[in-house]
Short mmCIF file of C-alpha atoms and ligand atoms in Angstrom, two decimals:
data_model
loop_
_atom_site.label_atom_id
_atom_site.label_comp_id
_atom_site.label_asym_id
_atom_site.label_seq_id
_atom_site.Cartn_x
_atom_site.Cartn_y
_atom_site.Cartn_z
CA UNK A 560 42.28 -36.21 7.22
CA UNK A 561 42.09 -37.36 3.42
CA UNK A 562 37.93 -36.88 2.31
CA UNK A 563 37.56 -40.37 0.25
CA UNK A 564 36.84 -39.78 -3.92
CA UNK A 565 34.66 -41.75 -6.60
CA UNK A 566 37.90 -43.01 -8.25
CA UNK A 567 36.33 -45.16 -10.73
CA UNK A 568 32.65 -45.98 -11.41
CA UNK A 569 30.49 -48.39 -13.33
CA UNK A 570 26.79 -49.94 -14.48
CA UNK A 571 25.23 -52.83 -15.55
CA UNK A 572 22.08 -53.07 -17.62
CA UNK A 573 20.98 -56.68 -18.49
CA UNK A 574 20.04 -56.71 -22.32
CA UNK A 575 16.71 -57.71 -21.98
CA UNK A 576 13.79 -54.93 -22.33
CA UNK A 577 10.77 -55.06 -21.13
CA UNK A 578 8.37 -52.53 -22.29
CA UNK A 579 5.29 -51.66 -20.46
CA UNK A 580 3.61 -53.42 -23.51
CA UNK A 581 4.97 -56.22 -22.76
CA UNK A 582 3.53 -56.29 -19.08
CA UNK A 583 -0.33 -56.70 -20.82
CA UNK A 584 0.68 -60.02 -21.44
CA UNK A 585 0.74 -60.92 -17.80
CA UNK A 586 -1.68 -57.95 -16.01
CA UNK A 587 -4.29 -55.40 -16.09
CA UNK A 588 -2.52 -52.39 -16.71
CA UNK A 589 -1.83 -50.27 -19.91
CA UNK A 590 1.94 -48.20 -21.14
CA UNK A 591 -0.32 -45.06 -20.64
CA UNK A 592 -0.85 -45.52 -16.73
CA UNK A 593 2.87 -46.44 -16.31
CA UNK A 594 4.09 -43.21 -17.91
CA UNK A 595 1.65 -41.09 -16.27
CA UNK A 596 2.01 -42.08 -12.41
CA UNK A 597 5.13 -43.04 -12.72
CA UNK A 598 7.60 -41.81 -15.99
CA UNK A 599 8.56 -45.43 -16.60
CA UNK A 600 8.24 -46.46 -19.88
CA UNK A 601 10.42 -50.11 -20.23
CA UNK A 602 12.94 -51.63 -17.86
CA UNK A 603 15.73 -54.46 -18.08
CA UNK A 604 15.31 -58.05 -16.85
CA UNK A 605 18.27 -60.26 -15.98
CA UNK A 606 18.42 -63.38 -17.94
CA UNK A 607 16.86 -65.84 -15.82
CA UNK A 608 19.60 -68.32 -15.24
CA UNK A 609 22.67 -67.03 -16.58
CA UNK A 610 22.43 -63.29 -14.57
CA UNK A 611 22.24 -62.96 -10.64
CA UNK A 612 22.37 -60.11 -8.13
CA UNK A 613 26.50 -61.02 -7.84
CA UNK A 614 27.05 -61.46 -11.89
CA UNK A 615 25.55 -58.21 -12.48
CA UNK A 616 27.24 -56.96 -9.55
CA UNK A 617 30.66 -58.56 -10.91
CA UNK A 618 29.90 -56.17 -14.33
CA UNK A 619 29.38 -52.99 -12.87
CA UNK A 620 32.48 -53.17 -10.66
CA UNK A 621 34.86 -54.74 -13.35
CA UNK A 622 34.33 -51.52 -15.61
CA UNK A 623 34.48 -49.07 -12.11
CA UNK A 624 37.66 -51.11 -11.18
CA UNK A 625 39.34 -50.30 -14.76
CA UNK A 626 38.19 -46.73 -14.55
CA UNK A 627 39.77 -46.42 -11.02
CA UNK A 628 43.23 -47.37 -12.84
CA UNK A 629 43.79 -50.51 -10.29
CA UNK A 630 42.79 -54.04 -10.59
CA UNK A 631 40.19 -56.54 -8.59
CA UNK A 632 43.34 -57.27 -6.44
CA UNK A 633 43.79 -53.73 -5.22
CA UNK A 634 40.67 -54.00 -3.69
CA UNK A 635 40.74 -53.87 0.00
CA UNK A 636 37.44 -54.18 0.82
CA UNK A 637 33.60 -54.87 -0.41
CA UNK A 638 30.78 -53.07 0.37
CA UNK A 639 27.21 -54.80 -1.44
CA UNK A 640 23.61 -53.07 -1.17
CA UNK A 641 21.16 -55.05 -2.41
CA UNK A 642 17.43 -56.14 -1.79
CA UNK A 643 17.30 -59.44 -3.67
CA UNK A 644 20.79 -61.91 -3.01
CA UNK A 645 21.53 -64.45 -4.68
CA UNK A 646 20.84 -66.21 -0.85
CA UNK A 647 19.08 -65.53 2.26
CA UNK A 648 22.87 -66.03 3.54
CA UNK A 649 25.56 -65.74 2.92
CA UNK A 650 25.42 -62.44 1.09
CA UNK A 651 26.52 -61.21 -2.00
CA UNK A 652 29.42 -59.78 -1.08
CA UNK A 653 31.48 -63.22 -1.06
CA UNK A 654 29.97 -64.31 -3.80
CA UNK A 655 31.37 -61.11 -5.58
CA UNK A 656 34.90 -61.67 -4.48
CA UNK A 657 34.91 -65.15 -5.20
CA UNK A 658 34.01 -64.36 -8.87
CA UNK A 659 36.47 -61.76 -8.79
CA UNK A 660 39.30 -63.85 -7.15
CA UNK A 661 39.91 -60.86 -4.59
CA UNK A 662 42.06 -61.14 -1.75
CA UNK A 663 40.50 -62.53 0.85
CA UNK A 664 39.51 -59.10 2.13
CA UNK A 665 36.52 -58.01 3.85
CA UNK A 666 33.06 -58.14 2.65
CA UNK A 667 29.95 -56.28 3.97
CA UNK A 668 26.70 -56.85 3.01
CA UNK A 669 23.87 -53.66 3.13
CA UNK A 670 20.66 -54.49 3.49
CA UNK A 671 18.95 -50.69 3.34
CA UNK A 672 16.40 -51.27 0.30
CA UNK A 673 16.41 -47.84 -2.21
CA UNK A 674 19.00 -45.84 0.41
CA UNK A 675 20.95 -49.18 0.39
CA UNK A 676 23.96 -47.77 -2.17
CA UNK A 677 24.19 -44.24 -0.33
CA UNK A 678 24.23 -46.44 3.11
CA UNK A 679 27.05 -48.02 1.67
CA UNK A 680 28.70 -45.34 0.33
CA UNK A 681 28.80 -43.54 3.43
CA UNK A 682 30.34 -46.47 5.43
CA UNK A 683 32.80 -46.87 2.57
CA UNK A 684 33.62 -43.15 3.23
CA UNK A 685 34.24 -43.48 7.25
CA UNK A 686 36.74 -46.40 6.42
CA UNK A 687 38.80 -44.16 4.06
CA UNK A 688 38.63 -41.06 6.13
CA UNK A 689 39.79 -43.33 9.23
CA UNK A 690 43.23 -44.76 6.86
CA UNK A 691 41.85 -47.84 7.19
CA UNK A 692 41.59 -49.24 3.70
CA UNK A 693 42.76 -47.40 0.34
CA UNK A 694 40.56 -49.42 -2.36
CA UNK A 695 36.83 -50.55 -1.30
CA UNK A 696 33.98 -51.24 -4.09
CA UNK A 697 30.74 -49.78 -3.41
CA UNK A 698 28.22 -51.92 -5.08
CA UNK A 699 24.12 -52.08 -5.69
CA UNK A 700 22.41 -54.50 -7.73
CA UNK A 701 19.05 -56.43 -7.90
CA UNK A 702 17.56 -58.76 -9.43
CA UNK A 703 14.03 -57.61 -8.87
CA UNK A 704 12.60 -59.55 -11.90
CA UNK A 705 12.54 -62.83 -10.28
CA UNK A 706 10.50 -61.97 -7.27
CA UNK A 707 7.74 -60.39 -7.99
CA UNK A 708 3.82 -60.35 -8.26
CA UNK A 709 3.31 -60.58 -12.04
CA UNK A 710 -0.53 -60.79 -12.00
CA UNK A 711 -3.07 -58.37 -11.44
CA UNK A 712 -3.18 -57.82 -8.16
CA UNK A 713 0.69 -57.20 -7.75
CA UNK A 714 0.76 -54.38 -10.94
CA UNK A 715 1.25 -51.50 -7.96
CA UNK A 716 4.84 -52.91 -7.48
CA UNK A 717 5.54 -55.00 -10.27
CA UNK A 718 5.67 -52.54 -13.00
CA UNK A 719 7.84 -50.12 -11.23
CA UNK A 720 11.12 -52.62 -10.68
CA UNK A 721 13.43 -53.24 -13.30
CA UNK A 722 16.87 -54.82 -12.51
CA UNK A 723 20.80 -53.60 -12.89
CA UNK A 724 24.01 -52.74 -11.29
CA UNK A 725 26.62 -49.66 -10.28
CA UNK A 726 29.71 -50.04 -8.30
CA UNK A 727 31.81 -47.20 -7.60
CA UNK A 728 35.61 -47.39 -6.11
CA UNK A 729 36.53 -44.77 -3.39
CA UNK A 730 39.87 -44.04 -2.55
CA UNK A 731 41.49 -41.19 -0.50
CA UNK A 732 42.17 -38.00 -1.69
CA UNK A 733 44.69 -35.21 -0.92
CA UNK A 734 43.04 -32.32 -2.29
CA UNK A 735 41.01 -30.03 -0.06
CA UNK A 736 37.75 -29.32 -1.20
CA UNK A 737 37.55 -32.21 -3.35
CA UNK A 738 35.48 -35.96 -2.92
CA UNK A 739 32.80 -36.91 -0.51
CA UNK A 740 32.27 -33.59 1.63
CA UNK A 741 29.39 -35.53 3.68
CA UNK A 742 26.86 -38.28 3.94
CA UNK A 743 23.47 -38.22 6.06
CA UNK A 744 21.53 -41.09 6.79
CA UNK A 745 18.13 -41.53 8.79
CA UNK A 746 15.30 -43.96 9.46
CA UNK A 747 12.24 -44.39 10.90
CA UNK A 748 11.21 -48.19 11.43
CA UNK A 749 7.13 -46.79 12.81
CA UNK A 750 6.42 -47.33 8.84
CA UNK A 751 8.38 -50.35 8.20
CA UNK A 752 5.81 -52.98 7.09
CA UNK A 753 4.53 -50.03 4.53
CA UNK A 754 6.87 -51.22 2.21
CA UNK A 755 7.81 -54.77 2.99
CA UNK A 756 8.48 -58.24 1.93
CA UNK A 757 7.36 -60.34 5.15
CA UNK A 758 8.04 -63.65 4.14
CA UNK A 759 10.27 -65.91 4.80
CA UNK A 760 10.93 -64.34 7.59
CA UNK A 761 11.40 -64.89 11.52
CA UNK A 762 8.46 -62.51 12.29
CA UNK A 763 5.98 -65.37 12.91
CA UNK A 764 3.34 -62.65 12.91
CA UNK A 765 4.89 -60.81 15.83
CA UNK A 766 4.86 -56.98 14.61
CA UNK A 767 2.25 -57.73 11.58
CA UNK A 768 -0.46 -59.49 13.43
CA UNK A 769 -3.06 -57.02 11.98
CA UNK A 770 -1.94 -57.69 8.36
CA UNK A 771 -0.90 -61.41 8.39
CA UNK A 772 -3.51 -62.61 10.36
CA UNK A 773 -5.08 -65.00 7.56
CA UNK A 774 -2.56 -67.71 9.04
CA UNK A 775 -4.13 -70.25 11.52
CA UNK A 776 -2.01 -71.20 14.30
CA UNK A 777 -0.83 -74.68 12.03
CA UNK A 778 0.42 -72.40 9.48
CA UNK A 779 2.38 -70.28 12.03
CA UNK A 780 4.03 -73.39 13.41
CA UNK A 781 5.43 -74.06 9.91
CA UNK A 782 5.83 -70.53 9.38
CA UNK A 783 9.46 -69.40 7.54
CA UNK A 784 8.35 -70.95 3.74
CA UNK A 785 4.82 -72.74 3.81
CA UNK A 786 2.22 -73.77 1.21
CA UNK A 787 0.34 -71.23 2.62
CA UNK A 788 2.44 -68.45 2.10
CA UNK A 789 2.44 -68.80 -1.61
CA UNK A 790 -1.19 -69.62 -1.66
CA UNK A 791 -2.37 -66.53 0.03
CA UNK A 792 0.72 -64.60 -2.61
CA UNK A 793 2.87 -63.73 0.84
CA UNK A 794 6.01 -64.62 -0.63
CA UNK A 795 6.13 -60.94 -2.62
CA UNK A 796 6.70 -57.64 -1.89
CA UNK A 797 4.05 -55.24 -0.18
CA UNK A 798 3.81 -51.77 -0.51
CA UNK A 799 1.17 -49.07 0.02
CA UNK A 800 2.57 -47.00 -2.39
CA UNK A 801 0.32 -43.93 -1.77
CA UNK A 802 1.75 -43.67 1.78
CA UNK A 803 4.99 -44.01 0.41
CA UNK A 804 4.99 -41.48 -2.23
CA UNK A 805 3.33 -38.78 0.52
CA UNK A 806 6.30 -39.85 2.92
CA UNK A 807 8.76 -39.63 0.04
CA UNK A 808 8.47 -36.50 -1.17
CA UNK A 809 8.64 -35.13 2.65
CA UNK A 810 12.35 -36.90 3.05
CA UNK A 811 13.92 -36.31 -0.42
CA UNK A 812 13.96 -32.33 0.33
CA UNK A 813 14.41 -32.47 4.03
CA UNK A 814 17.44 -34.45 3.28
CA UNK A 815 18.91 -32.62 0.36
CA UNK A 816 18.86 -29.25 2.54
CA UNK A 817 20.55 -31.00 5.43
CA UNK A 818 23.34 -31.97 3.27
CA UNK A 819 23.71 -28.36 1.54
CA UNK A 820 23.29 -26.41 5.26
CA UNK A 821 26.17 -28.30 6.47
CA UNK A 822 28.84 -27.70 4.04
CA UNK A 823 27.18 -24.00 3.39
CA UNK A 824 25.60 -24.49 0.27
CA UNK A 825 22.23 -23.73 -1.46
CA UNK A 826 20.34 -25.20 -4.41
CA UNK A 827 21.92 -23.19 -6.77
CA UNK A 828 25.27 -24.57 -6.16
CA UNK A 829 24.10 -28.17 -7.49
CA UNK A 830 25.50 -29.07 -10.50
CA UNK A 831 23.78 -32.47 -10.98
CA UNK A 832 20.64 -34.06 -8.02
CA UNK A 833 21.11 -37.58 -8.63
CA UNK A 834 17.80 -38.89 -6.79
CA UNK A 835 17.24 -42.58 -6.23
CA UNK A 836 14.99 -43.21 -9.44
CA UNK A 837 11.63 -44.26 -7.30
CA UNK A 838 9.45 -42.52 -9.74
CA UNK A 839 9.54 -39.82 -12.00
CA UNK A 840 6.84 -38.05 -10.16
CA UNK A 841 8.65 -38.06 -6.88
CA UNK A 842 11.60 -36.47 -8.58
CA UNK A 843 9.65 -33.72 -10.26
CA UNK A 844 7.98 -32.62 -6.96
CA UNK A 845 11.82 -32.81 -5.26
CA UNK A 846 13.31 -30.69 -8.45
CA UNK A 847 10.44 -27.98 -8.03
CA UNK A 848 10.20 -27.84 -4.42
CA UNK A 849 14.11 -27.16 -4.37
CA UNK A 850 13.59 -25.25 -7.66
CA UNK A 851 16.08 -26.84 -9.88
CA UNK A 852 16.43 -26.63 -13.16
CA UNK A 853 15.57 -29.52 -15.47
CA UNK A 854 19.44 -29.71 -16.38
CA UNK A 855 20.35 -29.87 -12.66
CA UNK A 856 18.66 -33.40 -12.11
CA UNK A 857 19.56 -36.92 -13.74
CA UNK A 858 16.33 -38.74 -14.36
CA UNK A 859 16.71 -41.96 -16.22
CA UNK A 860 13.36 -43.99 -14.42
CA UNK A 861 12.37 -43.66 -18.19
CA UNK A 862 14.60 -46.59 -19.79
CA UNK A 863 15.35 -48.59 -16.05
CA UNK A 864 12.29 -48.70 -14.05
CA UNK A 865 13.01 -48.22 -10.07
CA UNK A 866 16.31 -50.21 -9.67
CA UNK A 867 16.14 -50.24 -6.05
CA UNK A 868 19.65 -50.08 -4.46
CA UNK A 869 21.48 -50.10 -7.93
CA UNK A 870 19.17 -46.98 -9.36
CA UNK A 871 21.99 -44.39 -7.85
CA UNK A 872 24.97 -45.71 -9.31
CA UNK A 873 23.72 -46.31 -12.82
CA UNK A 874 21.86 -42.78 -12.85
CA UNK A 875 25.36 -41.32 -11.84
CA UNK A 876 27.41 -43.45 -14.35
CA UNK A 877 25.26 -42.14 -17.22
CA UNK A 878 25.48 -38.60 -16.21
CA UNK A 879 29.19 -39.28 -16.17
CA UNK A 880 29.65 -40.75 -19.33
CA UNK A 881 27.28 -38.17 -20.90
CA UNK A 882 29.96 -35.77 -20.07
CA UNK A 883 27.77 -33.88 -17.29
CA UNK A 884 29.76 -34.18 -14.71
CA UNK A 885 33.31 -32.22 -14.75
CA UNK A 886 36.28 -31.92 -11.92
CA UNK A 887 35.28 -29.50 -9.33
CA UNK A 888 31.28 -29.90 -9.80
CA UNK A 889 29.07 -30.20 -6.77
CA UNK A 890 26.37 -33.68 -6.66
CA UNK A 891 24.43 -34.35 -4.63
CA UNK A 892 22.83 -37.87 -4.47
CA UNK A 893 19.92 -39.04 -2.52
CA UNK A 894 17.52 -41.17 -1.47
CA UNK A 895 14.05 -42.30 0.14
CA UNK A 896 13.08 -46.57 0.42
CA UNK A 897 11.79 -48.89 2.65
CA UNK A 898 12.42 -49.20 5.94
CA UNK A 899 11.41 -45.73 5.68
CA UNK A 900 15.04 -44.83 5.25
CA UNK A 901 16.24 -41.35 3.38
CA UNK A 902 19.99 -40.31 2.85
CA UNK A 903 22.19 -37.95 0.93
CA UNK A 904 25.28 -37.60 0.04
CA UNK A 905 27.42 -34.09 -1.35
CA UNK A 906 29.81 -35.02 -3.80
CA UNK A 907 33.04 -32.01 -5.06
CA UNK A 908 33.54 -34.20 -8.16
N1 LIG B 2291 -1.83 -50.48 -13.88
C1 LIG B 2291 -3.08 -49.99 -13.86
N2 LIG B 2291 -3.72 -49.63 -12.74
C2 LIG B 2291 -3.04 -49.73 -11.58
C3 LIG B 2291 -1.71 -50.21 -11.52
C4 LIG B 2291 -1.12 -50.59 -12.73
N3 LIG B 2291 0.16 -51.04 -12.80
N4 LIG B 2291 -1.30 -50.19 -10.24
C5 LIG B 2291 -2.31 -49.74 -9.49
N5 LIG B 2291 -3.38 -49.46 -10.31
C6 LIG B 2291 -4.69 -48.92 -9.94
C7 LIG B 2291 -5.06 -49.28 -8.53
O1 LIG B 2291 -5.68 -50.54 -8.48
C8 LIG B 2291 -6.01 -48.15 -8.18
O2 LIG B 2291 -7.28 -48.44 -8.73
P1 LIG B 2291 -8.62 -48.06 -7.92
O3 LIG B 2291 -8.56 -46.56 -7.74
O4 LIG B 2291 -9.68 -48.53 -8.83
O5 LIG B 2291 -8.51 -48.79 -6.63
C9 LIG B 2291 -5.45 -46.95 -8.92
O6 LIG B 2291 -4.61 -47.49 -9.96
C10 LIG B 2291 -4.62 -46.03 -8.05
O7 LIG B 2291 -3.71 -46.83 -7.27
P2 LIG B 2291 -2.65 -46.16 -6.35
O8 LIG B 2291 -1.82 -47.23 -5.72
O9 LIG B 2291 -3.31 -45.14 -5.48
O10 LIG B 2291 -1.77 -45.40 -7.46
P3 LIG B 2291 -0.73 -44.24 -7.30
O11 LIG B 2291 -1.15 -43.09 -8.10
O12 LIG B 2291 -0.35 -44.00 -5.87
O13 LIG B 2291 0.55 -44.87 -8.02
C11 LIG B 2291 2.64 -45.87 -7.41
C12 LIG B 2291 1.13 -46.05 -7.54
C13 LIG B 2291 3.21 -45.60 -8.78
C14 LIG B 2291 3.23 -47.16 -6.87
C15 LIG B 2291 2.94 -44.67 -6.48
O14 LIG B 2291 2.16 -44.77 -5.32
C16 LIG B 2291 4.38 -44.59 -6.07
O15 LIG B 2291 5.26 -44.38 -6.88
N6 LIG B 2291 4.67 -44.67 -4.76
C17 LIG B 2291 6.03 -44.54 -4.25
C18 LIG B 2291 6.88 -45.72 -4.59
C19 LIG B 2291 8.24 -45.55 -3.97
O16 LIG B 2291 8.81 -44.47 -3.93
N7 LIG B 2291 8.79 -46.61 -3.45
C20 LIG B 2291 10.03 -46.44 -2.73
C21 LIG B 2291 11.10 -47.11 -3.35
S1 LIG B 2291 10.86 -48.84 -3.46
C22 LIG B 2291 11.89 -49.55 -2.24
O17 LIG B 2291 12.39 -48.94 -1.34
C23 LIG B 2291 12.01 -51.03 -2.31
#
């Protein structure tokens, strides 16, 4: 059975930075609280109307397409993570091969928040191991910029989110040893309004009574978009980031070690952890607990901010194009998000 390779890869940074400076203008919160709790210290916002989800998607996979040696009509089939579409429905994915004028070939959207590209990835990687397609792009973006809490009271989430893309192509390999030796994926829905954006939504208050219960039975009749909502600030993300950060740092290791126990591995063997950039902290505590050394982990929170399903590919591509990653090296990527979800992947590069 031919193990499917990263053939080609690619990333996506919108021009526009956004220093944590430039965040005073909006809220109550200073550059040296970013850095500290969280490493961040400026991220990229899409342009407003020119960039989407699907544009910035369309970037990242036009360079990983050219890198794979093949073009957008070689692709057999899409595979798009992402948090924030460019529509409730349909998904990004058709969008993407309409701008790319694919074939019309399959197209799967991934809805699994920060584990959303590995999720992907590892579905890619069952349809190549099975024969059934040769060429699919594996792609994460968001467009967090546009949907978030930008005064005071949403600074918890709003300062860690930056926007970008990654797309990878996989395609089957020959050689033994070599490409995506395993993925691991898990959840565990008991936390999932921890980390949520409720509305719109079907819920009608159904699992989040507790929470949502400032809605009076008129406002629950109307309930999918109301005035409401965005009076009472429901229409943006939640997150009790404490709880997440304790459960994170639990999930990141546990999952890491699953991955290296079943292909026989240890810590040692990594040549690059590519962790899903949720915070610098997180990544420290992960690097030390599995004691790696600094050179063994790709941070790059710093310039990007937490790019949510896209933070994986971009973090690889730069460790790639920095010339860190060789033929025959061992990554590892994973990743902890909403949902709760955690996954991993172990990469012979
Ligand atoms: N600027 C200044 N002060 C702030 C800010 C801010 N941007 N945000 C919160 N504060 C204040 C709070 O109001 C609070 O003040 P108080 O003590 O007076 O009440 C204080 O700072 C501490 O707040 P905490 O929320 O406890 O801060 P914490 O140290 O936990 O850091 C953070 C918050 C950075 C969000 C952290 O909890 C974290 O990184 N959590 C994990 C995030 C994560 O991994 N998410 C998963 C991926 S996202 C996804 O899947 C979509």
């Amino acid at each position: 059975m031919a193990l499917s390779k990263i053939a080609g890869i690619g990333m996506y940074a919108p021009q526009k930075v956004v220093t944590n400076n430039d965040l005073l203008k909006y809220m109550d919160t200073s550059d040296e609280w970013i850095q500290e709790r969280t490493g961040i210290k400026e991220r990229r916002y899409a342009h407003r109307t020119d960039e989407t989800t699907t544009t910035m998607g369309v970037a990242a996979a036009t360079i990983a397409i050219e890198r794979a040696g093949i073009t957008a009509q070689d692709i057999d089939f899409i595979i798009f993570a992402t948090l924030s579409p460019d529509y409730y429905f349909p998904g990004c994915g058709v969008l993407l091969q309409r701008a790319m004028k694919m074939k019309e070939i399959g197209a799967l959207d991934v809805r699994n928040q920060c584990s959303g590209f590995l999720y992907a990835l590892s579905v890619g990687d069952q349809f190549i191991k099975t024969g059934m397609y040769k060429n699919i792009l594996v792609v994460g973006a968001e467009k967090h910029s546009f949907g978030l809490d930008f005064s005071t009271r949403g600074r918890n989430i709003s300062v860690i989110f930056g926007d970008g893309a990654g797309a990878v192509v996989l395609q089957p390999t020959e050689e033994a040893d070599r490409g995506i030796l395993s993925t691991h994926l898990h959840s565990d829905g008991e936390s999932a309004e921890l980390l949520a954006m409720y509305n719109p939504g079907t819920h009608a208050n159904h699992w989040t009574e507790q929470k949502l219960a400032d809605f009076d039975d008129a406002e629950i009749a109307e309930m999918f978009m109301s005035h409401a909502m965005i009076d009472k600030a429901q229409l943006f993300p939640y997150m009790d980031g404490p709880a997440v950060f304790k459960k994170a740092v639990e999930k990141f290791p546990e999952v890491i070690m699953e991955a290296l126990h079943k292909n026989g591995l240890q810590p040692t063997d990594i040549k690059i952890l590519v962790p899903h950039q949720a915070n610098l902290r997180i990544s420290q505590f992960v690097q030390k607990k599995l004691g790696l050394r600094d050179d063994q982990v790709q941070n790059n929170i710093q310039k990007y901010g937490n790019t949510t399903a896209a933070s994986i590919p971009i973090a690889l591509c730069e460790a790639w194009e920095e010339g860190k990653i060789k033929e025959g090296d061992l990554i590892c990527l994973a990743s902890f998000g909403s949902g709760f979800t955690w996954a991993s992947a172990l990469l012979r590069w």
